[in-house]
XYZ file of C-alpha atoms in Angstrom:
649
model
C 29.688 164.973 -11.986
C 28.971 162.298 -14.005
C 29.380 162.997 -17.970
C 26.056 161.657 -18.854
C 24.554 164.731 -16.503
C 26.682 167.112 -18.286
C 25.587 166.058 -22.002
C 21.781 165.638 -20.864
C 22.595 169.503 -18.898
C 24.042 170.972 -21.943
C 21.386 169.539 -24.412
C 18.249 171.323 -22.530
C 20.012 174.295 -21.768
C 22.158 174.708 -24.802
C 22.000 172.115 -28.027
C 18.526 172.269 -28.710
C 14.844 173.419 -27.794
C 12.852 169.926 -28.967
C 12.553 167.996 -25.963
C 11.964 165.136 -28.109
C 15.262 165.228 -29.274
C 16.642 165.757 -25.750
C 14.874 162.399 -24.824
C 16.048 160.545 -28.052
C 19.692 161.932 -28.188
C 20.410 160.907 -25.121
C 20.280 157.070 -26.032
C 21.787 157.788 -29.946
C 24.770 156.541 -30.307
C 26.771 158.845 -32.871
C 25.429 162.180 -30.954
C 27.009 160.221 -27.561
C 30.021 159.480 -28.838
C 30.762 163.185 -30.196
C 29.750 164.922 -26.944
C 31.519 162.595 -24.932
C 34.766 163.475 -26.816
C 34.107 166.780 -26.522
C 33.558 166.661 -22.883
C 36.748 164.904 -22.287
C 38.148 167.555 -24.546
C 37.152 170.835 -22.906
C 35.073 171.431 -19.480
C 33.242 174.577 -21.806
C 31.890 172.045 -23.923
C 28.484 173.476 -23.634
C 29.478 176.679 -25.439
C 31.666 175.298 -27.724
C 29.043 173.097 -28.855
C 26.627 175.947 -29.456
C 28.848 177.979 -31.442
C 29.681 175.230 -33.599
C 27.627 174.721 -37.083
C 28.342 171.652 -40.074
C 27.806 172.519 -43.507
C 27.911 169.768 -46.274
C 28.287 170.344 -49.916
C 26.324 167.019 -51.277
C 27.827 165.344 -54.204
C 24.878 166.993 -55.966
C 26.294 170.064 -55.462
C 30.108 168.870 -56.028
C 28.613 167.636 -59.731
C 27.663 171.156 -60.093
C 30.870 173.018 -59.452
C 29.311 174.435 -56.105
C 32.213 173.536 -53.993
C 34.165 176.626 -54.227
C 30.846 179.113 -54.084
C 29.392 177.818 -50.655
C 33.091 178.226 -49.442
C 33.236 181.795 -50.364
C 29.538 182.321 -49.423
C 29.993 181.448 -45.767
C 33.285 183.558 -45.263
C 31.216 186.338 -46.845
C 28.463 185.532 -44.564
C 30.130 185.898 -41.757
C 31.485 182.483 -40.870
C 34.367 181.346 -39.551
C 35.714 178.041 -41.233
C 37.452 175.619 -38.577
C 37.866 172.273 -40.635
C 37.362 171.154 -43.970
C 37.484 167.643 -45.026
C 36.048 165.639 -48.292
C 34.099 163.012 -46.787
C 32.722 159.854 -48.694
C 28.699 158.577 -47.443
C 27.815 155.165 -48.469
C 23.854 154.251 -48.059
C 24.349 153.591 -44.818
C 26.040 156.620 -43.796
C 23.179 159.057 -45.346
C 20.581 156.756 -43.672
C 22.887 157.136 -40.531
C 22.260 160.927 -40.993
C 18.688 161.431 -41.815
C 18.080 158.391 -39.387
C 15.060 160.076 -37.581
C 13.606 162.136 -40.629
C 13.489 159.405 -43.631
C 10.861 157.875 -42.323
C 8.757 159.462 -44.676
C 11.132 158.993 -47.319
C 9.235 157.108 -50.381
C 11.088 154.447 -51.528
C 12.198 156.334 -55.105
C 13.827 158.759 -53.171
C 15.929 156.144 -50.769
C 16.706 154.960 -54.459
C 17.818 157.989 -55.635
C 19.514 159.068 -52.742
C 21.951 155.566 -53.017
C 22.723 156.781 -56.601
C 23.822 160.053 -55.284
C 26.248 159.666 -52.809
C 28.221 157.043 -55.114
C 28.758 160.241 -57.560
C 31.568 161.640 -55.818
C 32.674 162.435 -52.486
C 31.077 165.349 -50.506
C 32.931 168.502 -49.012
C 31.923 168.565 -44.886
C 32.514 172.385 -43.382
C 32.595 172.630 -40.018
C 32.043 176.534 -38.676
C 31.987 178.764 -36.043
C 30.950 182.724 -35.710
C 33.828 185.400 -34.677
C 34.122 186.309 -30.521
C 33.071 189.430 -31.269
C 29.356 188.240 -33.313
C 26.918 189.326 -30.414
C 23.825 186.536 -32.175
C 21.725 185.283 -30.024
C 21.145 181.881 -31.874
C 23.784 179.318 -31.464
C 25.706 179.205 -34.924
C 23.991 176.233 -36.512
C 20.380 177.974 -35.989
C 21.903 181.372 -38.227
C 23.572 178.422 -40.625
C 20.052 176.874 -41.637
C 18.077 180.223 -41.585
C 20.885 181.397 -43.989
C 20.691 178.148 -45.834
C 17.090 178.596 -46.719
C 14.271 175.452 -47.268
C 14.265 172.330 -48.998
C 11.340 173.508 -51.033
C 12.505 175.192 -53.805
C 9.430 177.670 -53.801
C 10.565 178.600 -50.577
C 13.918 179.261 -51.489
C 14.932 183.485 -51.875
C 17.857 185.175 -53.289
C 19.543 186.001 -50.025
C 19.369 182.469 -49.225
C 22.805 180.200 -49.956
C 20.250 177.623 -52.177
C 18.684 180.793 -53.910
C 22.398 181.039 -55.328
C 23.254 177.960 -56.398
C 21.808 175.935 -59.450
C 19.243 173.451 -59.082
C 15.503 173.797 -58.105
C 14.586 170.398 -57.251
C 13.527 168.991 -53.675
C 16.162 166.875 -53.788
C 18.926 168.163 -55.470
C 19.130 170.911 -53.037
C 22.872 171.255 -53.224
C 23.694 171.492 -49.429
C 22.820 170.383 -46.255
C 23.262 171.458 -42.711
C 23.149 170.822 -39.136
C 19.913 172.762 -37.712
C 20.745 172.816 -34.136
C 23.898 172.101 -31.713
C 22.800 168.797 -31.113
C 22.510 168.027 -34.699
C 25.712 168.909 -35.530
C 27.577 167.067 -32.737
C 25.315 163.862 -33.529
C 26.297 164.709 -38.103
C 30.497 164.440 -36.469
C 29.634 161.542 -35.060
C 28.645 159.954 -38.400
C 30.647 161.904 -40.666
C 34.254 160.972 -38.548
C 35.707 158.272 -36.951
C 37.127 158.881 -33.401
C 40.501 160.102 -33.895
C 39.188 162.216 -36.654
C 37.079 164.032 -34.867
C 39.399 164.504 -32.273
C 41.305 166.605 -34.552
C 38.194 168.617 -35.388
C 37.349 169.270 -32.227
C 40.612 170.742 -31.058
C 40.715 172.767 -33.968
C 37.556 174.016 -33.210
C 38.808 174.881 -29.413
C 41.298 176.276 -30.788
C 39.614 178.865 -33.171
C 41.558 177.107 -36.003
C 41.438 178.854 -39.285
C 40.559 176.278 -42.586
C 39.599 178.841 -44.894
C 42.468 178.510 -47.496
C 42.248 174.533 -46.590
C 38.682 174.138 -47.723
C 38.851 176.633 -50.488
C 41.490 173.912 -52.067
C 39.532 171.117 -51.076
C 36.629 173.078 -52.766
C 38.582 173.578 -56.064
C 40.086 169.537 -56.357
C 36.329 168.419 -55.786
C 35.170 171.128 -58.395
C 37.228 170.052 -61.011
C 37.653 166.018 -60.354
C 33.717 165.687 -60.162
C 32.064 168.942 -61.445
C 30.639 170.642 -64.758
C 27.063 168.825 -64.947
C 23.801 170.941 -65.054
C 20.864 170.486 -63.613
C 18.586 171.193 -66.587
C 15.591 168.733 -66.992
C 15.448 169.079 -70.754
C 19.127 167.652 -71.402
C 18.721 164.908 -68.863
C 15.485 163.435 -70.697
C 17.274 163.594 -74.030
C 19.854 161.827 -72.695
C 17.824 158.672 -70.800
C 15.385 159.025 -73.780
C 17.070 156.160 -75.873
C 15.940 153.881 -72.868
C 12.427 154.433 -72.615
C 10.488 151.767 -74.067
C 7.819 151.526 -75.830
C 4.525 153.512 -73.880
C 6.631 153.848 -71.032
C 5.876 156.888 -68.477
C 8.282 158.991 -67.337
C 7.841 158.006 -63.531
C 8.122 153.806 -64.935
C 11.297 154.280 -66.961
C 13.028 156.258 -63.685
C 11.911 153.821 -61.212
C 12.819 150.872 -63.539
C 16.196 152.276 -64.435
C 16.985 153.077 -60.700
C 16.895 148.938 -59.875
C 19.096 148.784 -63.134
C 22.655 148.717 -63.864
C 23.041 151.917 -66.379
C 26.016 153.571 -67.660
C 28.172 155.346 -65.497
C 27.685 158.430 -67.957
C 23.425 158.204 -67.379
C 23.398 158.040 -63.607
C 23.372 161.977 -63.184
C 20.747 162.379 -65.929
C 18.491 159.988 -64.142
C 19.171 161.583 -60.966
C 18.260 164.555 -62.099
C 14.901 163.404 -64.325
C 13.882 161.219 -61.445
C 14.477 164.481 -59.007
C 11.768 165.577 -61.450
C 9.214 163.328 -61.364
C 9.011 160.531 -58.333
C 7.736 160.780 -55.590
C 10.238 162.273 -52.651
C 8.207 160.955 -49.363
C 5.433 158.697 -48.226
C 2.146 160.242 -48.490
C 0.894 160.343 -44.873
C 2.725 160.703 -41.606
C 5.186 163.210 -40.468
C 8.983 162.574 -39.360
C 10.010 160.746 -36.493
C 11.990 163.321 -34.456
C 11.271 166.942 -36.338
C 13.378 170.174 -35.696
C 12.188 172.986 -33.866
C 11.812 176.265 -35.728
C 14.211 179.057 -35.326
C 12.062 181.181 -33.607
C 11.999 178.547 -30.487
C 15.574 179.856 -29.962
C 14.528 183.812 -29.146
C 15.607 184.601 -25.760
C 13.076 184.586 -23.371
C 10.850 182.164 -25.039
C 10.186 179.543 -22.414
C 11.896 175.715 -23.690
C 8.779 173.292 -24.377
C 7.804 170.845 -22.072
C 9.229 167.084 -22.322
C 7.006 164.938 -24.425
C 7.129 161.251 -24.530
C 9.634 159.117 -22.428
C 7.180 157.529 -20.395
C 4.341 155.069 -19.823
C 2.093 154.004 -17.255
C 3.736 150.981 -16.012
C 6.825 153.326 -14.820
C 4.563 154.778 -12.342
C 2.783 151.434 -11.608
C -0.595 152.185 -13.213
C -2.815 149.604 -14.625
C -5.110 152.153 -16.410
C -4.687 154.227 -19.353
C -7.155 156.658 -17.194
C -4.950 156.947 -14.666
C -2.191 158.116 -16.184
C -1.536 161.710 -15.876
C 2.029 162.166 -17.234
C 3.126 163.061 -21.063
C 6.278 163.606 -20.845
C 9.734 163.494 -19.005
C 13.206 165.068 -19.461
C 16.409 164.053 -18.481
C 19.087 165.149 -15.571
C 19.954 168.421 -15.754
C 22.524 170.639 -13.097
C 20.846 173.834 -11.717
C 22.989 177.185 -10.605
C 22.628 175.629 -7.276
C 24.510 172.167 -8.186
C 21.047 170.228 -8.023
C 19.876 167.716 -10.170
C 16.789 168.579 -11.987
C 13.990 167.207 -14.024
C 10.798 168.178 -15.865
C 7.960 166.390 -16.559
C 4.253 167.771 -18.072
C 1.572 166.286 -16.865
C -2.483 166.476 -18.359
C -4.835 166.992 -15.507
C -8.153 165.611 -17.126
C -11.418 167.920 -17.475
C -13.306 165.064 -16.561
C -12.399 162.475 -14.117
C -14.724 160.102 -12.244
C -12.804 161.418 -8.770
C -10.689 164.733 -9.625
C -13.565 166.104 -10.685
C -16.749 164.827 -8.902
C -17.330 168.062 -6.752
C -20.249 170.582 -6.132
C -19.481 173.992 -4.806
C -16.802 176.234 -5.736
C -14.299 172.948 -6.490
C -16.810 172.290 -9.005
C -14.760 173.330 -12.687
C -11.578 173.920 -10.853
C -8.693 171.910 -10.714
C -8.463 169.546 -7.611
C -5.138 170.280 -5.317
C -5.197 166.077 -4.975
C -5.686 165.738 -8.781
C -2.346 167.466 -8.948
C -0.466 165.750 -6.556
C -1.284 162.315 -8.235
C 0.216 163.893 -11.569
C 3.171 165.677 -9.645
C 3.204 162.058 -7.782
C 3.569 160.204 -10.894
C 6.335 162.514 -12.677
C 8.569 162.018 -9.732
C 8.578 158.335 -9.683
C 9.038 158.722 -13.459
C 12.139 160.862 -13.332
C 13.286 158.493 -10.369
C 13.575 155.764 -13.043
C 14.986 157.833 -15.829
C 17.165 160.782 -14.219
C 18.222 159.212 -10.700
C 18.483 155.101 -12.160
C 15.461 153.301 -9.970
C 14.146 150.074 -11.864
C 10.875 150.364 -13.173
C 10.836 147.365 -10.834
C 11.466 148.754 -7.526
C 8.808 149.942 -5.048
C 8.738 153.866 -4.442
C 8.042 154.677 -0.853
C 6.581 158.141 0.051
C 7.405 159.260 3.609
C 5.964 163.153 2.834
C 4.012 165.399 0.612
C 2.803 168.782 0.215
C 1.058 171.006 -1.942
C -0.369 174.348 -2.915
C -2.149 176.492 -5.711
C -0.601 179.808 -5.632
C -3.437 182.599 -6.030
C -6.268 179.515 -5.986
C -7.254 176.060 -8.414
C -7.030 176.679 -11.817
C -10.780 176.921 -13.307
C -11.212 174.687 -16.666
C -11.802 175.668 -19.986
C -12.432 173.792 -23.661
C -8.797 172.835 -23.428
C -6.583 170.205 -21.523
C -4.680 171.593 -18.841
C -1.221 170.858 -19.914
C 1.375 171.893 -16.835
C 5.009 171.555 -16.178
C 6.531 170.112 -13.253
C 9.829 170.480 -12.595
C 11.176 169.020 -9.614
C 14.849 169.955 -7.780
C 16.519 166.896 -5.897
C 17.806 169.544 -2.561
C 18.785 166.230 -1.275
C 19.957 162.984 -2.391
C 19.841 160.298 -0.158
C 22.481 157.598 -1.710
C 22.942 153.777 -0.587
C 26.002 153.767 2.269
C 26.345 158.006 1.595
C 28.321 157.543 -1.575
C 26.415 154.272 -3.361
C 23.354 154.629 -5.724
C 20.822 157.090 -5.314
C 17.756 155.432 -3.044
C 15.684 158.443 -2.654
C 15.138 162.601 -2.906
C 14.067 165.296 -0.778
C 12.650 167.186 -3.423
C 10.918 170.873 -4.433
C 8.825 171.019 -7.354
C 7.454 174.276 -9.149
C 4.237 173.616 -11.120
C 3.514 175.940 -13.872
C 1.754 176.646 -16.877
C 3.608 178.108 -20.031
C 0.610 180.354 -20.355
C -0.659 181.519 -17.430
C 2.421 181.070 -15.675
C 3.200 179.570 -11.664
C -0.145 177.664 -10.639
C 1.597 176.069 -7.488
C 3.978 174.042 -5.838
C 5.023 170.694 -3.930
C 7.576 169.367 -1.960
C 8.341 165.920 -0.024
C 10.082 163.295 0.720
C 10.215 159.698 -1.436
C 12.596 156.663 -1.524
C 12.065 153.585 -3.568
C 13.792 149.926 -2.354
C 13.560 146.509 -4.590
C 10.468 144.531 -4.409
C 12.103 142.320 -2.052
C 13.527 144.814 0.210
C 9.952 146.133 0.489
C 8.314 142.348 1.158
C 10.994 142.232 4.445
C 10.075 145.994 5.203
C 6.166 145.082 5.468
C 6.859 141.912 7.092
C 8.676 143.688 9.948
C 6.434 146.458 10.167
C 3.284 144.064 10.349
C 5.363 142.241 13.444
C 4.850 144.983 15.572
C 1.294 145.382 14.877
C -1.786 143.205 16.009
C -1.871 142.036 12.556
C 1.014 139.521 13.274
C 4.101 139.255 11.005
C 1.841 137.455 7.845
C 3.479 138.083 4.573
C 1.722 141.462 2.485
C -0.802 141.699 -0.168
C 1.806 140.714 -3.082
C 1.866 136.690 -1.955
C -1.284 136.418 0.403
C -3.549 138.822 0.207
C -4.834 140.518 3.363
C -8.694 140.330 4.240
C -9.957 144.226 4.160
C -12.771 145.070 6.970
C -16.046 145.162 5.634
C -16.904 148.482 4.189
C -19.129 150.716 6.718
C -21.931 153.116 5.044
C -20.129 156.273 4.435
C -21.393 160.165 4.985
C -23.234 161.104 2.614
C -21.712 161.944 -0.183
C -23.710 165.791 -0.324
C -21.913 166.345 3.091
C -18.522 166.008 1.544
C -19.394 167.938 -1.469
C -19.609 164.907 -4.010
C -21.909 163.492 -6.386
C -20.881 159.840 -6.367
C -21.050 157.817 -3.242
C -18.173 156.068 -3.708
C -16.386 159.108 -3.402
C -17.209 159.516 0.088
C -14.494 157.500 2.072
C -15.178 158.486 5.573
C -17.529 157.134 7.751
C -18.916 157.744 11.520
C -19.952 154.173 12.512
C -18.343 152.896 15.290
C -16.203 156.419 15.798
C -16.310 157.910 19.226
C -17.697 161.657 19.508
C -16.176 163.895 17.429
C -13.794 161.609 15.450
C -14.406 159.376 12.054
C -13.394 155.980 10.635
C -11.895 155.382 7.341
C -13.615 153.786 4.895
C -11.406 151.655 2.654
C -12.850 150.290 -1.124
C -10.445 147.955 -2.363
C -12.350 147.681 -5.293
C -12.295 151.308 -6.145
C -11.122 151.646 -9.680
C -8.889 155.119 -8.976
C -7.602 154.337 -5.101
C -7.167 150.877 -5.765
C -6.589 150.772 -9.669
C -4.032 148.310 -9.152
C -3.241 146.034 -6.356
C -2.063 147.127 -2.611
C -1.090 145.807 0.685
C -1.587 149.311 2.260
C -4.186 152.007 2.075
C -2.870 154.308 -0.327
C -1.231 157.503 0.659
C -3.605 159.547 -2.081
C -6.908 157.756 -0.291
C -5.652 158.842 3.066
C -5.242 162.571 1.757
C -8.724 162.474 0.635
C -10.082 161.536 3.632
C -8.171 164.336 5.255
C -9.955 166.208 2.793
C -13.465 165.402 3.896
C -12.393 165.440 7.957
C -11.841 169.158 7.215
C -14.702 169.428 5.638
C -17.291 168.188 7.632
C -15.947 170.328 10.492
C -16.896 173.634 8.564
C -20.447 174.915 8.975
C -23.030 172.956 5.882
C -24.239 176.591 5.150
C -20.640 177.938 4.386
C -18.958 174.181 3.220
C -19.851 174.549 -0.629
C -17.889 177.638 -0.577
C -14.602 176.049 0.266
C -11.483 174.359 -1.654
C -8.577 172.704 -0.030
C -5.698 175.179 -1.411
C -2.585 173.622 1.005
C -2.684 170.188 2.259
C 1.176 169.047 4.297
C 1.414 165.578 4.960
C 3.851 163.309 6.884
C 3.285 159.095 6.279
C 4.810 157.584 9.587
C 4.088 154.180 9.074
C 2.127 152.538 6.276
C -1.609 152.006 7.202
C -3.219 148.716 6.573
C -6.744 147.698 5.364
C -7.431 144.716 7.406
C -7.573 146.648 10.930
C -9.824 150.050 11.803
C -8.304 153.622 10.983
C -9.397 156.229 13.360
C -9.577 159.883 11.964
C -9.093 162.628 14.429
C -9.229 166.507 13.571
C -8.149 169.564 14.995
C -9.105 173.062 13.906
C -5.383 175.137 14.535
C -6.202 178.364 16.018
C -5.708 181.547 14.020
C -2.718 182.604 15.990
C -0.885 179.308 15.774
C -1.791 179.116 11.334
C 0.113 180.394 8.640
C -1.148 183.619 7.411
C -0.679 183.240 3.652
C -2.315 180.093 2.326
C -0.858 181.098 -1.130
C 2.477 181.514 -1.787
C 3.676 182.348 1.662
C 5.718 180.635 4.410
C 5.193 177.359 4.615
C 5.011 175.085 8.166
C 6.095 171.755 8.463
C 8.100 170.085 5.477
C 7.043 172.859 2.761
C 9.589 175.034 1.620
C 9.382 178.800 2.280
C 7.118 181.206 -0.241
C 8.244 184.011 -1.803
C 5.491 185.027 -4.707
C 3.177 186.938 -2.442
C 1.105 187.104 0.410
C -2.699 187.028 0.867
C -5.373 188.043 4.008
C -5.835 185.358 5.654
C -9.251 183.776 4.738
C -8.217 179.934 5.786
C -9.168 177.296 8.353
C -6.520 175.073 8.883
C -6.517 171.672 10.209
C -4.992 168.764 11.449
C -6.115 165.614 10.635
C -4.666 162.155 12.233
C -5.193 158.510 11.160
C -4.339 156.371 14.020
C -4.054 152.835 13.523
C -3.142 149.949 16.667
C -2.984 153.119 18.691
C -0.348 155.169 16.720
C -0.623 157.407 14.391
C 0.177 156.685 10.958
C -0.179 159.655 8.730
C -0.586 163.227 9.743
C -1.819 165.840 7.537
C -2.156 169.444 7.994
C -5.052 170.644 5.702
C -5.484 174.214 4.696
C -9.247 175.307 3.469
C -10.247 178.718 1.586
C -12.928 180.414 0.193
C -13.388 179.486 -3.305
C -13.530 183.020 -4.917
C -10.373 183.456 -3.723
């Protein structure tokens, strides 16, 4: 398994519950280069990791004498130390650190900050908890709850800064890793390679580093310490500097840009701690941590955020964009590769939501399968390496709510997908992965399972696809001439569709079947290239999601007009044969399946065709179900098995 799997497994399961950081992490270079080590190191890296925890005494609170008191404070505390090491930060080593937080740093406290770490080296802990600790945070979580805040009003007496002097933001004395992944990425900055080698075994190991960093501790105390941090004493002191109307704020920030005497930098570290400025004032960090509480045990991990953009799913609209986050690779108990996405299923959408009846206010089944759609050719690109480039082919698809649509509130629906590769389909068996056979659970942190989907999906270069239409157009009447991408093809004129009140929609352009020129009992497709959803960017072939809607309204119109506005498509199974194309006539057939030959359970239960089997409940049966053909030169195309409820249900 490859070891970038394993790191991106051990991150979402393990290292941390911001999936921010998961997505960020996974492309920083000093977390990589620790977690590869300790891959290579140990095949229980995961664990290791999370019982792992770094502590660092800043050379604020080596000038204090603190050294030897946070030693003996986290033996008393419970913690085991496993390596000890005096470790010198130049300014860019602490910007290495605090590389996704000082963004709101002000400028003063950058400043300040350089002026620090030039004071003395600092003394770097690295700890673990005893076999025997039954917590149920990793160690570094306990380690910053112990710690306490960076505000000082925040701080308490049980907290390791509520014992040691100083009261300032920044003089806070010590500073630790908050989660796992925080304190693999701080080794990566803190050592070099073969350094951290020897921390890590040592931390296999269970290596003991008490008496080691208790006379570490002691040198550091008594080569750098004895200064207070006492404002009055420290403004005495700079005092013979100030000129003349000078504020206190103008003589620290003038001072700081200054060469002063070696003997006046910690009094203007600590006056300057006093008065300037210690962060920008608007905007909020670049990658925050999670709090504490995110680590209690059963509290669901939150959704992937960020990662992805609409041109990854080859959308041209901002509107049409359904997905806000996506997460990387990840190993289930099974040995599948995973991925999560959320997705935002708009309140209002000029198709998703133009419906009368009982659709009306409910989440559309198709509305979902465009965002479930768009997350798996997402996580294609960033969990199974496809180019943003290549073409994604779908060959099936399949849906279903589980108990019914979702009905809208005030608030955006925010959902989860997570999708399971049960197959990877690789290039010659064993080359790069071309395509998945996937199952995808749909749920909502809140309200918990709302459905699920399953299919089929491949994706080829743009060239490979050019030479795929090209032969597929040779065995058609529409001759072998070259697809949309280098000469457009001419679509058929557009027939007048049903009315849109037969298909349950407000806007006639949402209607997209028609009857003229259909024999008895069958329809034609009507195909809009210049539909701004179907068509929002340029196609050679109808589009999969337009064909699905007009299986949609097939079903339909075969259902009684006095009971239609009481029915929502809850299941829809479809198989694409062959792509369909917009220059020659589509033919929609549909068949109502008889009761006996149906599934039962439209929610939750066992699925026919391609749809995996149910196992979250059975329902009466209440459902028509139908299937619905687009023929095209006399073969069939797409086939799509349609199942239809009542709307209460």
């Amino acid at each position: 398994m490859a070891t970038e799997v394993l790191i991106s497994n051990a991150l979402v399961r393990s290292w941390t519950r911001d999936p921010g950081k998961v997505r960020v992490y996974t492309g920083d270079t000093w977390f990589l280069e620790a977690a590869e080590q300790l891959f290579e190191l140990t095949s229980d890296a995961a664990r290791i990791g999370s019982g792992m925890a770094t502590l660092l005494v800043k050379p604020d609170g080596i000038a204090t004498g603190s050294a030897r008191t946070v030693v003996d404070w986290a033996l008393r505390s419970g913690f085991e130390i496993h390596d000890a090491a005096a470790v010198s930060m130049d300014h860019n080593g602490i910007r290495a650190l605090w590389y996704h937080q000082w963004n709101i740093a002000s400028a003063e406290r950058r400043l300040l900050a350089d002026l620090l770490c030039g004071l003395s080296p600092a003394l770097l802990l690295v700890l673990g908890r005893s076999d025997d600790t039954d917590d149920e945070w990793p160690c570094a979580v306990q380690l910053t709850e112990l710690k306490g805040p960076t505000a000082p009003h925040l701080r308490r007496l049980e907290h390791l800064r509520g014992v040691l002097p100083g009261g300032s933001y920044l003089l806070n004395q010590v500073h630790s890793a908050d989660e796992p992944a925080d304190a693999l990425r701080e080794l990566g900055v803190y050592f070099p390679a073969r350094r951290r080698q020897r921390t890590f075994e040592r931390v296999v190991t269970g290596h003991d580093a008490s008496a080691e960093a208790r006379r570490i501790a002691d040198e550091l105390d008594e080569a750098h310490g004895g200064f207070s941090t006492e404002e009055e004493p420290a403004w005495e002191a700079l005092q013979p500097l100030r000129r003349r109307g000078e504020s206190d704020s103008n003589l620290c920030r003038r001072l700081l840009h200054e060469s002063i005497r070696e003997d006046l930098q910690w009094p203007l570290l600590v006056a300057g701690a006093g008065c300037l400025p210690m962060r920008t004032p608007s905007g909020s960090v670049a990658l925050a941590n999670p709090p504490a509480s995110a680590w209690d045990p059963g509290r669901p991990i939150a959704a992937p955020r960020g990662g992805v953009d609409r041109s990854m799913v080859h959308r041209r609209s901002e509107a049409e964009f359904f997905v806000t986050g996506i997460g990387p690779a990840t190993i289930d108990d099974e040995g599948c590769r995973v991925f999560e996405a959320a997705v935002q299923m708009a309140r209002m959408h000029p198709l998703h939501s133009d419906h009368v009846g009982a659709q009306w206010g409910h989440l559309d089944l198709f509305h979902l399968m465009e965002g479930v759609r768009q997350a798996c050719i997402a996580g294609g690109q960033t969990a199974f390496g496809a180019k943003r480039s290549d073409v994604f082919v779908v060959r099936s698809f399949g849906a279903e709510f589980s108990s019914g649509p979702p009905a809208f509130d005030g608030q955006p629906l925010d959902l989860r997908v997570r999708v399971t590769a049960d197959r990877e389909y690789r290039e010659n068996g064993d080359g790069p992965v071309t395509g998945l056979r996937a199952s995808i659970d749909i749920t909502d942190d809140e309200a918990g399972t709302v459905g699920r989907a399953w299919g089929t999906y491949s994706w080829v270069s743009r060239d490979s696809f050019l030479e795929l239409r090209r032969a597929m157009r040779a065995q058609t009447q529409g001759g072998a001439q070259p697809p949309a991408q280098n000469e457009p093809a001419t679509p058929l004129p557009l027939p007048p569709t049903v009315a849109e009140s037969e298909v349950l929609r407000l806007d006639p352009r949402s209607s997209v079947v028609s009857r003229e020129g259909a024999a008895p009992g069958e329809l034609v497709l009507a195909v809009d290239v210049t539909h701004p959803v179907h068509f929002d960017h340029p196609l050679d072939h109808i589009p999969g999601m337009l064909l699905l809607e007009a299986a949609r309204q097939a079903a339909l119109l075969t259902i009684d007009p006095a009971d239609r506005a009481g029915k929502v498509v809850s299941r829809v199974d479809a198989k694409f044969v062959s792509f369909a194309d917009y220059d020659r006539p589509v033919t929609i057939r549909t068949l109502e399946i008889p009761a006996e030959e149906s599934a039962d359970v439209p929610y939750g239960g066992a699925q026919s065709g391609a749809g995996p089997a149910g196992d979250d409940g059975t329902h009466e049966r209440d459902a028509q179900e139908y299937r619905v053909e687009f023929v095209q030169d006399d073969q069939v195309a797409t086939v799509a098995t349609v199942v239809v409820t009542d709307g209460g249900r």
